[in-house]
Amino acid sequence: MTAYDLTHTICEEMPLYPDTPGPEFNMLHTVISSGFAECRIALTSHTGTHIDAPAHVFPEGKTLDALDISRFMGSAAFIPCPNQITMEEIAPYREIADKADFLIFHTGRWRLWGTPPYFDFPVPNGDVIAYIIAGGKKGVGIDCMSVDGFAQGIPNHRALLAADCIIVENLCNLDALDGKLAAFYALPLKYRRGDGAPARVAAVL
């Protein structure tokens, strides 16, 4: 068994969606001063590697804490899509894509984390979104900031989340998984009425 951590580390200098405040860390206690360490952390619900719930875009949408934990795990097909995310790009991996609970799109942008080019990325087109929904997938993941471009609104978010298909964004470390079907775990922080949450995401071969 080989496990892969697909999660970016949360830190002050990390890239953020435009106009999103950065995380803050305040050491309340240290081992030197108090005999134990404790840190107060402040961050938005969509910081770093995170999951979007239907409540992210719909007032009455399901929240993360209302979803059964089984919704955050299953089989995932890892599909390399370095230039665009279309059904033509998925076609060579259709066999594993059809049987997977999650589709994970590997654009390679995760290697640009922390640089301006990270904010220039492809997104799934309408045919791909329709395929995901028709297949009843549990979720979709991507190694980019979003499944929607900054200038186009959020049609992909709305379509996927209306179908209760969760979205996992800002994944990383995908190189060894291209073209493979693996066990996938995306476990979000559980808090009341969660519209989204940072998650520790892993794949296991």
mmCIF file of C-alpha atoms in Angstrom:
data_model
loop_
_atom_site.group_PDB
_atom_site.id
_atom_site.type_symbol
_atom_site.label_atom_id
_atom_site.label_comp_id
_atom_site.label_asym_id
_atom_site.label_seq_id
_atom_site.Cartn_x
_atom_site.Cartn_y
_atom_site.Cartn_z
ATOM 1 C CA MET A 1 0.000 0.000 0.000
ATOM 2 C CA THR A 2 1.251 3.481 -0.904
ATOM 3 C CA ALA A 3 -0.452 6.588 0.457
ATOM 4 C CA TYR A 4 -0.221 10.030 -1.146
ATOM 5 C CA ASP A 5 -0.928 13.272 0.696
ATOM 6 C CA LEU A 6 -2.773 15.536 -1.764
ATOM 7 C CA THR A 7 -3.060 18.473 0.643
ATOM 8 C CA HIS A 8 -1.311 21.841 0.573
ATOM 9 C CA THR A 9 -0.002 23.090 3.914
ATOM 10 C CA ILE A 10 -1.906 26.085 5.313
ATOM 11 C CA CYS A 11 0.450 28.995 6.034
ATOM 12 C CA GLU A 12 0.485 32.789 6.029
ATOM 13 C CA GLU A 13 2.112 33.145 2.603
ATOM 14 C CA MET A 14 -0.187 30.726 0.736
ATOM 15 C CA PRO A 15 -2.103 31.820 -2.406
ATOM 16 C CA LEU A 16 -5.731 32.778 -1.839
ATOM 17 C CA TYR A 17 -8.842 33.335 -3.921
ATOM 18 C CA PRO A 18 -9.038 37.066 -4.746
ATOM 19 C CA ASP A 19 -10.270 39.236 -1.851
ATOM 20 C CA THR A 20 -10.036 36.346 0.631
ATOM 21 C CA PRO A 21 -8.317 37.151 3.947
ATOM 22 C CA GLY A 22 -5.303 35.027 4.756
ATOM 23 C CA PRO A 23 -5.014 32.606 7.673
ATOM 24 C CA GLU A 24 -3.835 33.902 11.030
ATOM 25 C CA PHE A 25 -1.983 31.980 13.733
ATOM 26 C CA ASN A 26 -1.750 33.234 17.290
ATOM 27 C CA MET A 27 0.207 31.217 19.845
ATOM 28 C CA LEU A 28 -1.820 31.335 23.054
ATOM 29 C CA HIS A 29 0.546 29.053 24.929
ATOM 30 C CA THR A 30 4.015 27.666 24.312
ATOM 31 C CA VAL A 31 5.795 24.746 25.890
ATOM 32 C CA ILE A 32 8.342 27.191 27.328
ATOM 33 C CA SER A 33 5.799 29.568 28.867
ATOM 34 C CA SER A 34 2.972 27.217 29.821
ATOM 35 C CA GLY A 35 4.264 23.673 29.620
ATOM 36 C CA PHE A 36 2.098 22.977 26.562
ATOM 37 C CA ALA A 37 1.521 24.482 23.135
ATOM 38 C CA GLU A 38 -1.812 25.829 21.883
ATOM 39 C CA CYS A 39 -2.478 27.987 18.834
ATOM 40 C CA ARG A 40 -5.541 30.002 17.866
ATOM 41 C CA ILE A 41 -6.183 29.698 14.120
ATOM 42 C CA ALA A 42 -8.408 32.011 12.054
ATOM 43 C CA LEU A 43 -9.155 31.149 8.434
ATOM 44 C CA THR A 44 -11.982 31.170 5.909
ATOM 45 C CA SER A 45 -13.973 28.056 5.113
ATOM 46 C CA HIS A 46 -12.423 27.787 1.632
ATOM 47 C CA THR A 47 -8.761 28.155 2.527
ATOM 48 C CA GLY A 48 -6.158 25.917 0.903
ATOM 49 C CA THR A 49 -7.106 22.364 -0.046
ATOM 50 C CA HIS A 50 -10.800 22.402 0.754
ATOM 51 C CA ILE A 51 -14.253 21.013 0.000
ATOM 52 C CA ASP A 52 -17.277 22.963 -1.270
ATOM 53 C CA ALA A 53 -20.704 21.857 -0.038
ATOM 54 C CA PRO A 54 -24.021 22.668 -1.762
ATOM 55 C CA ALA A 55 -24.576 25.357 0.893
ATOM 56 C CA HIS A 56 -21.651 27.227 -0.670
ATOM 57 C CA VAL A 57 -23.952 28.507 -3.432
ATOM 58 C CA PHE A 58 -27.511 27.578 -2.399
ATOM 59 C CA PRO A 59 -29.252 29.091 0.666
ATOM 60 C CA GLU A 60 -30.992 25.797 1.442
ATOM 61 C CA GLY A 61 -28.180 23.567 0.191
ATOM 62 C CA LYS A 62 -26.773 20.728 2.265
ATOM 63 C CA THR A 63 -23.939 21.606 4.607
ATOM 64 C CA LEU A 64 -20.832 19.507 5.144
ATOM 65 C CA ASP A 65 -21.846 18.497 8.658
ATOM 66 C CA ALA A 66 -25.165 17.181 7.298
ATOM 67 C CA LEU A 67 -23.470 14.836 4.810
ATOM 68 C CA ASP A 68 -22.680 11.264 5.812
ATOM 69 C CA ILE A 69 -18.950 10.684 6.148
ATOM 70 C CA SER A 70 -19.135 8.065 3.379
ATOM 71 C CA ARG A 71 -19.691 10.916 0.913
ATOM 72 C CA PHE A 72 -16.076 11.985 1.416
ATOM 73 C CA MET A 73 -14.438 8.705 0.438
ATOM 74 C CA GLY A 74 -14.513 6.216 -2.391
ATOM 75 C CA SER A 75 -12.680 5.343 -5.595
ATOM 76 C CA ALA A 76 -11.164 8.098 -7.716
ATOM 77 C CA ALA A 77 -9.992 8.219 -11.316
ATOM 78 C CA PHE A 78 -6.972 10.507 -11.738
ATOM 79 C CA ILE A 79 -7.064 12.104 -15.175
ATOM 80 C CA PRO A 80 -4.217 14.219 -16.608
ATOM 81 C CA CYS A 81 -5.582 17.332 -18.332
ATOM 82 C CA PRO A 82 -2.639 19.735 -18.741
ATOM 83 C CA ASN A 83 -4.226 22.030 -21.328
ATOM 84 C CA GLN A 84 -7.981 21.677 -21.200
ATOM 85 C CA ILE A 85 -10.619 19.596 -19.422
ATOM 86 C CA THR A 86 -12.863 18.094 -22.089
ATOM 87 C CA MET A 87 -14.411 14.725 -22.852
ATOM 88 C CA GLU A 88 -11.660 14.237 -25.432
ATOM 89 C CA GLU A 89 -9.081 14.456 -22.639
ATOM 90 C CA ILE A 90 -11.087 12.014 -20.506
ATOM 91 C CA ALA A 91 -11.601 9.511 -23.351
ATOM 92 C CA PRO A 92 -8.336 7.530 -22.854
ATOM 93 C CA TYR A 93 -9.326 7.023 -19.194
ATOM 94 C CA ARG A 94 -13.031 6.429 -19.752
ATOM 95 C CA GLU A 95 -12.953 2.880 -18.339
ATOM 96 C CA ILE A 96 -11.745 3.983 -14.912
ATOM 97 C CA ALA A 97 -13.707 7.245 -15.058
ATOM 98 C CA ASP A 98 -16.992 5.412 -15.550
ATOM 99 C CA LYS A 99 -16.510 3.229 -12.484
ATOM 100 C CA ALA A 100 -15.006 5.864 -10.144
ATOM 101 C CA ASP A 101 -16.869 7.688 -7.374
ATOM 102 C CA PHE A 102 -14.700 10.776 -7.891
ATOM 103 C CA LEU A 103 -13.003 12.324 -10.900
ATOM 104 C CA ILE A 104 -9.738 14.129 -10.136
ATOM 105 C CA PHE A 105 -8.355 16.420 -12.828
ATOM 106 C CA HIS A 106 -4.585 16.857 -12.877
ATOM 107 C CA THR A 107 -3.686 20.041 -14.735
ATOM 108 C CA GLY A 108 -0.192 20.328 -13.260
ATOM 109 C CA ARG A 109 -0.968 23.797 -11.885
ATOM 110 C CA TRP A 110 -0.298 22.607 -8.335
ATOM 111 C CA ARG A 111 3.419 22.871 -9.103
ATOM 112 C CA LEU A 112 2.900 26.641 -9.563
ATOM 113 C CA TRP A 113 1.451 27.050 -6.050
ATOM 114 C CA GLY A 114 2.608 30.348 -4.575
ATOM 115 C CA THR A 115 3.352 32.000 -7.943
ATOM 116 C CA PRO A 116 1.192 34.307 -10.145
ATOM 117 C CA PRO A 117 0.721 31.667 -12.906
ATOM 118 C CA TYR A 118 -1.195 29.518 -10.409
ATOM 119 C CA PHE A 119 -4.162 31.800 -11.033
ATOM 120 C CA ASP A 120 -4.279 30.882 -14.751
ATOM 121 C CA PHE A 121 -5.896 27.459 -15.090
ATOM 122 C CA PRO A 122 -8.291 25.376 -17.218
ATOM 123 C CA VAL A 123 -11.745 24.408 -15.993
ATOM 124 C CA PRO A 124 -14.110 21.567 -16.979
ATOM 125 C CA ASN A 125 -16.320 22.369 -19.947
ATOM 126 C CA GLY A 126 -20.077 21.788 -20.064
ATOM 127 C CA ASP A 127 -19.855 18.281 -21.517
ATOM 128 C CA VAL A 128 -17.581 17.166 -18.679
ATOM 129 C CA ILE A 129 -19.907 18.646 -16.058
ATOM 130 C CA ALA A 130 -22.871 16.874 -17.677
ATOM 131 C CA TYR A 131 -20.947 13.569 -17.674
ATOM 132 C CA ILE A 132 -20.082 13.909 -13.991
ATOM 133 C CA ILE A 133 -23.681 14.641 -13.038
ATOM 134 C CA ALA A 134 -25.158 11.911 -15.256
ATOM 135 C CA GLY A 135 -22.745 9.421 -13.710
ATOM 136 C CA GLY A 136 -23.913 10.251 -10.190
ATOM 137 C CA LYS A 137 -20.369 10.944 -8.996
ATOM 138 C CA LYS A 138 -19.802 11.719 -5.326
ATOM 139 C CA GLY A 139 -17.426 14.497 -6.208
ATOM 140 C CA VAL A 140 -14.874 16.111 -8.451
ATOM 141 C CA GLY A 141 -11.402 17.386 -7.583
ATOM 142 C CA ILE A 142 -8.866 19.667 -9.231
ATOM 143 C CA ASP A 143 -5.333 20.905 -8.548
ATOM 144 C CA CYS A 144 -6.384 24.517 -9.199
ATOM 145 C CA MET A 145 -8.014 27.380 -7.325
ATOM 146 C CA SER A 146 -11.502 26.620 -8.681
ATOM 147 C CA VAL A 147 -13.590 24.570 -11.111
ATOM 148 C CA ASP A 148 -14.782 27.918 -12.521
ATOM 149 C CA GLY A 149 -12.736 30.699 -14.068
ATOM 150 C CA PHE A 150 -12.652 34.080 -12.371
ATOM 151 C CA ALA A 151 -14.424 35.919 -15.204
ATOM 152 C CA GLN A 152 -17.257 33.496 -15.942
ATOM 153 C CA GLY A 153 -19.303 33.398 -12.768
ATOM 154 C CA ILE A 154 -19.741 30.003 -11.130
ATOM 155 C CA PRO A 155 -21.853 27.835 -13.504
ATOM 156 C CA ASN A 156 -19.836 24.682 -12.796
ATOM 157 C CA HIS A 157 -20.187 25.138 -9.052
ATOM 158 C CA ARG A 158 -23.924 25.616 -9.361
ATOM 159 C CA ALA A 159 -24.455 22.611 -11.640
ATOM 160 C CA LEU A 160 -22.302 20.221 -9.594
ATOM 161 C CA LEU A 161 -23.521 21.304 -6.174
ATOM 162 C CA ALA A 162 -27.168 21.235 -7.299
ATOM 163 C CA ALA A 163 -26.534 17.523 -7.928
ATOM 164 C CA ASP A 164 -24.987 17.132 -4.432
ATOM 165 C CA CYS A 165 -21.613 16.493 -6.063
ATOM 166 C CA ILE A 166 -18.969 17.892 -3.722
ATOM 167 C CA ILE A 167 -16.021 19.860 -5.095
ATOM 168 C CA VAL A 168 -12.428 19.475 -3.863
ATOM 169 C CA GLU A 169 -10.101 22.309 -4.881
ATOM 170 C CA ASN A 170 -6.382 23.105 -4.540
ATOM 171 C CA LEU A 171 -5.141 19.505 -4.633
ATOM 172 C CA CYS A 172 -1.445 18.685 -5.082
ATOM 173 C CA ASN A 173 1.113 15.867 -5.490
ATOM 174 C CA LEU A 174 -0.812 14.153 -8.290
ATOM 175 C CA ASP A 175 2.009 13.096 -10.621
ATOM 176 C CA ALA A 176 2.246 9.443 -9.526
ATOM 177 C CA LEU A 177 -1.508 8.938 -9.832
ATOM 178 C CA ASP A 178 -2.102 9.812 -13.499
ATOM 179 C CA GLY A 179 -4.319 7.265 -15.233
ATOM 180 C CA LYS A 180 -4.892 5.277 -12.050
ATOM 181 C CA LEU A 181 -7.926 4.273 -10.020
ATOM 182 C CA ALA A 182 -7.192 4.707 -6.323
ATOM 183 C CA ALA A 183 -8.934 4.899 -2.986
ATOM 184 C CA PHE A 184 -9.652 8.541 -2.191
ATOM 185 C CA TYR A 185 -10.276 10.240 1.145
ATOM 186 C CA ALA A 186 -11.228 13.921 1.472
ATOM 187 C CA LEU A 187 -12.199 14.528 5.094
ATOM 188 C CA PRO A 188 -13.272 18.104 5.852
ATOM 189 C CA LEU A 189 -13.227 19.912 9.161
ATOM 190 C CA LYS A 190 -16.656 19.312 10.710
ATOM 191 C CA TYR A 191 -18.386 22.399 12.050
ATOM 192 C CA ARG A 192 -22.016 23.477 12.247
ATOM 193 C CA ARG A 193 -23.601 24.688 8.991
ATOM 194 C CA GLY A 194 -20.386 24.240 7.030
ATOM 195 C CA ASP A 195 -20.575 25.705 3.511
ATOM 196 C CA GLY A 196 -17.034 24.470 2.947
ATOM 197 C CA ALA A 197 -13.981 23.483 4.927
ATOM 198 C CA PRO A 198 -10.274 22.779 4.677
ATOM 199 C CA ALA A 199 -9.674 19.048 4.285
ATOM 200 C CA ARG A 200 -6.862 16.549 4.640
ATOM 201 C CA VAL A 201 -7.002 14.688 1.321
ATOM 202 C CA ALA A 202 -5.244 11.423 0.522
ATOM 203 C CA ALA A 203 -5.129 8.727 -2.133
ATOM 204 C CA VAL A 204 -4.118 5.129 -1.548
ATOM 205 C CA LEU A 205 -2.858 2.663 -4.141
#
